[in-house]
Tab-separated table of C-alpha atoms in Angstrom:
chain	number	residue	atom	x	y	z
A	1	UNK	CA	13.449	-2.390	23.835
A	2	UNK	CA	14.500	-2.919	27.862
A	3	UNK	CA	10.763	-0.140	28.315
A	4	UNK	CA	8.397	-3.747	25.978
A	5	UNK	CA	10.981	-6.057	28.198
A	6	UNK	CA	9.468	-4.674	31.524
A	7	UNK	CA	6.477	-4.444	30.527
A	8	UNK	CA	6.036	-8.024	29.681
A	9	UNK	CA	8.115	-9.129	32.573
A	10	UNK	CA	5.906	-6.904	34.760
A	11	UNK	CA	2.608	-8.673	33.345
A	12	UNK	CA	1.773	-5.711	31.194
A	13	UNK	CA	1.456	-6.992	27.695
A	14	UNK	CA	0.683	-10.478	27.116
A	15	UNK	CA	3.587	-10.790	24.813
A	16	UNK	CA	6.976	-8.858	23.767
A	17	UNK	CA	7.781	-7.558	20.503
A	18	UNK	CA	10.254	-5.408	19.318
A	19	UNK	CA	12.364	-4.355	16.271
A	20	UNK	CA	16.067	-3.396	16.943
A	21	UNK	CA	19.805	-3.290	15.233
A	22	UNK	CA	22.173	-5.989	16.370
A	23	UNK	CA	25.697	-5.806	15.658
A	24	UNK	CA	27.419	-8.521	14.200
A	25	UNK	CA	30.478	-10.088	14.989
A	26	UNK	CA	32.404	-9.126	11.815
A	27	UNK	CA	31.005	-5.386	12.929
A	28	UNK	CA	27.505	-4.879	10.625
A	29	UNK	CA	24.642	-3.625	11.548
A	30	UNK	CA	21.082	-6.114	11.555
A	31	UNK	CA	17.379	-5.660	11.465
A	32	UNK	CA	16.175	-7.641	13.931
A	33	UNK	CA	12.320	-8.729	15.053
A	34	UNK	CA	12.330	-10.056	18.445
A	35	UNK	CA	9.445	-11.498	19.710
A	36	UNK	CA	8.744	-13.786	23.161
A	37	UNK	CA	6.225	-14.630	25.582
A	38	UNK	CA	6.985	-16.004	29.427
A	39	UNK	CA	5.058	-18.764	29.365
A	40	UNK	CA	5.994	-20.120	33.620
A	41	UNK	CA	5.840	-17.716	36.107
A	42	UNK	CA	6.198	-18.910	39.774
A	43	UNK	CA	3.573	-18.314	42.523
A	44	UNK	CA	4.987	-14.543	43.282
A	45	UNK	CA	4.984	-13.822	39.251
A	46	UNK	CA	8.583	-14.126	39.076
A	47	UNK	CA	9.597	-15.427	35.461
A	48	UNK	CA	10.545	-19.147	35.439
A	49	UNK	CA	10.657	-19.898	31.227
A	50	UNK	CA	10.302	-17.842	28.665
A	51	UNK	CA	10.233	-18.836	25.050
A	52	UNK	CA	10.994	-16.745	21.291
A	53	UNK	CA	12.665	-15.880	18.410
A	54	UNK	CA	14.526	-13.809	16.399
A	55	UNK	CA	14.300	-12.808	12.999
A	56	UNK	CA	16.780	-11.092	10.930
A	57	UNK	CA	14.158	-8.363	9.114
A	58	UNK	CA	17.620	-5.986	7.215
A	59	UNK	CA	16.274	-6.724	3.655
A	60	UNK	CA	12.726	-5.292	4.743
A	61	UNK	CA	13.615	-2.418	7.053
A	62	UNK	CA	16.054	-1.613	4.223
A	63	UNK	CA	12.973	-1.724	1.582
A	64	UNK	CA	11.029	0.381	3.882
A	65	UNK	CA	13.942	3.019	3.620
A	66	UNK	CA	13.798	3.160	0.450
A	67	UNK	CA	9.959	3.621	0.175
A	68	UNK	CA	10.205	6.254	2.503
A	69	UNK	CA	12.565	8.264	0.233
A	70	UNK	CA	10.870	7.447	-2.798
A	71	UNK	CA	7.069	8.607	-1.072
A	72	UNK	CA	8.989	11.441	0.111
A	73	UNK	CA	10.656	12.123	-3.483
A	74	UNK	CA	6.780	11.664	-4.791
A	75	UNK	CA	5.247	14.133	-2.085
A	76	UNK	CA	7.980	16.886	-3.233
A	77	UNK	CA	7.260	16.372	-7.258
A	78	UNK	CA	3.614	16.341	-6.449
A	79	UNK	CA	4.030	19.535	-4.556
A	80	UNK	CA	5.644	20.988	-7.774
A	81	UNK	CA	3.223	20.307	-10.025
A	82	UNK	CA	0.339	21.807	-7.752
A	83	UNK	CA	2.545	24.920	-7.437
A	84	UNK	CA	2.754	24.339	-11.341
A	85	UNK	CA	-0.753	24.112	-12.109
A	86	UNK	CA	-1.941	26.980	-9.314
A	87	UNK	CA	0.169	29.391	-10.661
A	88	UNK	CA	-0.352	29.233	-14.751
A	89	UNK	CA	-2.836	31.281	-16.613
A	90	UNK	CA	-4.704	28.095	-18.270
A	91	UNK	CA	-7.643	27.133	-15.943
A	92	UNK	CA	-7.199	23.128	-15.126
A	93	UNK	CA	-9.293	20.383	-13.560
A	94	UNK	CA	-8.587	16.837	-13.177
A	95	UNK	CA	-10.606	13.811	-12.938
A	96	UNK	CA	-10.198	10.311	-11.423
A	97	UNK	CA	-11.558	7.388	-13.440
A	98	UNK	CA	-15.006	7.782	-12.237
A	99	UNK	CA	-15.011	11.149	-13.877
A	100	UNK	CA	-15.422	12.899	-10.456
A	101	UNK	CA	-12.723	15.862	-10.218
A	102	UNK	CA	-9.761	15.462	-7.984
A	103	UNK	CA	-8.050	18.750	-8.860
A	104	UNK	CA	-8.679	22.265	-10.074
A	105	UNK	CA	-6.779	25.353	-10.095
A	106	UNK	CA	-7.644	29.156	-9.348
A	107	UNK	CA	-7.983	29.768	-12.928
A	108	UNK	CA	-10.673	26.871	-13.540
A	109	UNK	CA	-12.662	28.593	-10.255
A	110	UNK	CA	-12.853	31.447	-11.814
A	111	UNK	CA	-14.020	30.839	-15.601
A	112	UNK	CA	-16.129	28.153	-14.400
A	113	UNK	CA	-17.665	30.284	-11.257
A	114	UNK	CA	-17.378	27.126	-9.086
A	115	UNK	CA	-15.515	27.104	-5.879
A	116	UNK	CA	-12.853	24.458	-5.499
A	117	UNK	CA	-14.041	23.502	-2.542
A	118	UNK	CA	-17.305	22.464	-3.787
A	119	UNK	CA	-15.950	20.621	-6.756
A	120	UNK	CA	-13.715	18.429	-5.447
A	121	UNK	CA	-15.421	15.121	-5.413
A	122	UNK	CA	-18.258	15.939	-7.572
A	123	UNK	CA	-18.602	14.914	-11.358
A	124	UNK	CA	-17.382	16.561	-14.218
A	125	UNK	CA	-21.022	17.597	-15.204
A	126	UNK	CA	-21.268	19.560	-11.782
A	127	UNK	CA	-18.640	22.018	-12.761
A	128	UNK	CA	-17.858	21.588	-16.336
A	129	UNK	CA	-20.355	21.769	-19.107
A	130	UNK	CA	-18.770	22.498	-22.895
A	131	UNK	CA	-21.461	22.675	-26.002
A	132	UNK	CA	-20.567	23.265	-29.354
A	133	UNK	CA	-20.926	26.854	-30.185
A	134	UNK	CA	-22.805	26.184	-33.629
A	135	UNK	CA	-25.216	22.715	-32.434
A	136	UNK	CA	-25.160	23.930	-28.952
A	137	UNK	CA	-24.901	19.813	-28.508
A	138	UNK	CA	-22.613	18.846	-25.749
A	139	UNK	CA	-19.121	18.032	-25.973
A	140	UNK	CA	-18.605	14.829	-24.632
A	141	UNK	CA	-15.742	14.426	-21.846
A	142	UNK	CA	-15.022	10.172	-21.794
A	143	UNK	CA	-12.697	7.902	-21.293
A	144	UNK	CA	-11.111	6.159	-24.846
A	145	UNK	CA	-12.635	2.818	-25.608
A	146	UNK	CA	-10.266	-0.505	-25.455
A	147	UNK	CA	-9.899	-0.555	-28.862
A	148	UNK	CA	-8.900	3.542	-29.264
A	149	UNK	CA	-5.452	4.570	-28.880
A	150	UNK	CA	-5.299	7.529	-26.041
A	151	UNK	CA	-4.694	11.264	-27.577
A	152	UNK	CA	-5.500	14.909	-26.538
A	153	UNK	CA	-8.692	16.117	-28.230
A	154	UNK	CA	-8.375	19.705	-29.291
A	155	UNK	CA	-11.481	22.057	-29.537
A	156	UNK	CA	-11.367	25.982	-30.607
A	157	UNK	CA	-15.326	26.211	-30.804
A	158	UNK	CA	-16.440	25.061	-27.110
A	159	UNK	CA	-18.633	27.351	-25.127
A	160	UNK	CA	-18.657	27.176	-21.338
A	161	UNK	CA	-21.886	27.188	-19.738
A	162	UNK	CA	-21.917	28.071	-16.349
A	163	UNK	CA	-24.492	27.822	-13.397
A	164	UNK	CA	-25.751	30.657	-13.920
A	165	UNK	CA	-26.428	30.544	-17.359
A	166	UNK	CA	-24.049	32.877	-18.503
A	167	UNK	CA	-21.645	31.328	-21.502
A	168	UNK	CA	-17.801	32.046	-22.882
A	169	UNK	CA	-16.364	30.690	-25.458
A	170	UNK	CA	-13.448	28.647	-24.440
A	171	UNK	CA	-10.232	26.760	-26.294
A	172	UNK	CA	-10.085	23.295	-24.718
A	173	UNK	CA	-7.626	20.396	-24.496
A	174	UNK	CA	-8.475	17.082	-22.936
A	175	UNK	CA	-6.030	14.506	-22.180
A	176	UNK	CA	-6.774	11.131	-20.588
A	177	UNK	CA	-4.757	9.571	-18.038
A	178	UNK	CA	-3.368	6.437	-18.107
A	179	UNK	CA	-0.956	4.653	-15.808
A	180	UNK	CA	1.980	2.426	-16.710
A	181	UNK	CA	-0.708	-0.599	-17.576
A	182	UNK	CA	-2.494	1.374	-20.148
A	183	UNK	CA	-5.273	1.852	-17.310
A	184	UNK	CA	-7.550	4.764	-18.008
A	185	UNK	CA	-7.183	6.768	-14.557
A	186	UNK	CA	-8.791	10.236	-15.636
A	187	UNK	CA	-8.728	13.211	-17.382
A	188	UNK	CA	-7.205	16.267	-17.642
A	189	UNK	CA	-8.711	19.565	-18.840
A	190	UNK	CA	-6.931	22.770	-19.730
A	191	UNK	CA	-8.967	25.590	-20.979
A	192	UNK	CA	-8.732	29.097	-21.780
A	193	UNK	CA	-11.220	31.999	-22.309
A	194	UNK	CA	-11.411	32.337	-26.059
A	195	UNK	CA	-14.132	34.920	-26.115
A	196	UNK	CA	-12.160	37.684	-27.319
A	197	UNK	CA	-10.343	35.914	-29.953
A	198	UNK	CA	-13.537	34.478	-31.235
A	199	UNK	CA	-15.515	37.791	-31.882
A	200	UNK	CA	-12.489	38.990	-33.770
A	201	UNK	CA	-12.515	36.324	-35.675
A	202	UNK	CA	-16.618	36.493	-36.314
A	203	UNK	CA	-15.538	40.169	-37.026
A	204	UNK	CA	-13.074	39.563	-39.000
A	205	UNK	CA	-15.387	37.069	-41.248
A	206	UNK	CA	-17.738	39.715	-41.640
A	207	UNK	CA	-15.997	42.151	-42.738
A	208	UNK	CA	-14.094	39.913	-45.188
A	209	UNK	CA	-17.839	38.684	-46.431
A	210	UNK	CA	-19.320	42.348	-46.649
A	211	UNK	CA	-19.144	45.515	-47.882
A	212	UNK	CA	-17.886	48.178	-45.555
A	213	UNK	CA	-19.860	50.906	-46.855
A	214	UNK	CA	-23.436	49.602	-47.626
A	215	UNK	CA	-23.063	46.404	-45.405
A	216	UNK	CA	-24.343	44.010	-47.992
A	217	UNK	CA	-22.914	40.691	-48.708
A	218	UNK	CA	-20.102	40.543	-51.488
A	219	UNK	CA	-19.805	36.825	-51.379
């Protein structure tokens, strides 16, 4: 405070401001803004008049407190969850609301063969790209209409297919995001490589359909 007072006095700054604590005379503490401005100087620059005010500002610095906790609060959950999501053997990506992704684990790198680093930002489509293992149509990844009430959307016959052509058949579960307004604000896509459990299975139906001896159908 006395560093902004002589540097306006000395011509410095073309006003003061400051924000300080003033004691009161029952002995609490107050916010204050102080602002001023000389507004007379004589002929060697000397201050004649000066004019300003104070405001008491407790209520906001106290608000500001209180953000400050809460944003750091936020930062340390959000830390948790990354942690979280890095370290689990489900492969995740997120989405914003424009469907570009905003988050994707170690796990999601490697099943889809993209590097995080050249995901981030980019659409779904760039990274992700699920067909139905029997129509080979894509599975569509959208937001829930107005009208739709938001729920997870479960798939066991998704197949991944990656950049390089190469395809595994995944287990998917895509959950939308939506904030406390009922916004739509993303998605969220866990996946797992299902490949082995699904040629047991097509084992498993074949050998339940056919002989094991001559191999002919007994259905």
């Amino acid at each position: 405070v006395a560093e902004a007072d002589r540097a306006h006095l000395a011509g410095e700054t073309p006003f003061f401001e400051a924000e300080f604590r003033m004691r009161h005379k029952d002995g609490h503490w107050v916010w204050i803004l102080d602002r001023g401005k000389a507004i007379e100087r004589d002929a060697e620059g000397r201050l004649i008049r000066a004019i300003g005010s104070l405001t008491d500002i407790t209520e906001r610095k106290e608000a500001e407190a209180r953000l400050m906790v809460s944003a750091a609060m936020l930062a340390d959950e959000k830390e948790r969850l990354k942690v979280t999501l890095q370290s689990i053997g489900d492969a995740v990506i997120c989405t914003d609301a424009a469907n570009r992704i905003t988050f994707m684990n170690p796990v999601a790198e490697n099943l889809t063969g993209v590097d995080v680093g050249d995901a981030l930002g980019k659409v779904l489509g760039h990274v992700y790209w699920a067909v139905d293992e029997e129509s080979g149509q894509r599975i569509g990844l959208t937001r829930p209409s107005a009208s739709e009430r938001p729920r997870c959307d479960h798939n066991t016959r998704a197949v991944l297919v990656r950049r390089d052509d190469t395809r595994c058949s995944i287990r998917q579960v895509v959950s939308p995001i939506m904030n406390d307004r009922d916004e739509f604000c993303g998605l969220v896509i866990v996946f797992q490589d299902f490949t082995d459990a699904r040629t047991l299975q097509r084992q498993l139906a074949y050998a339940a359909a056919h002989d094991a001896l001559t191999g002919l159908a007994n259905r």
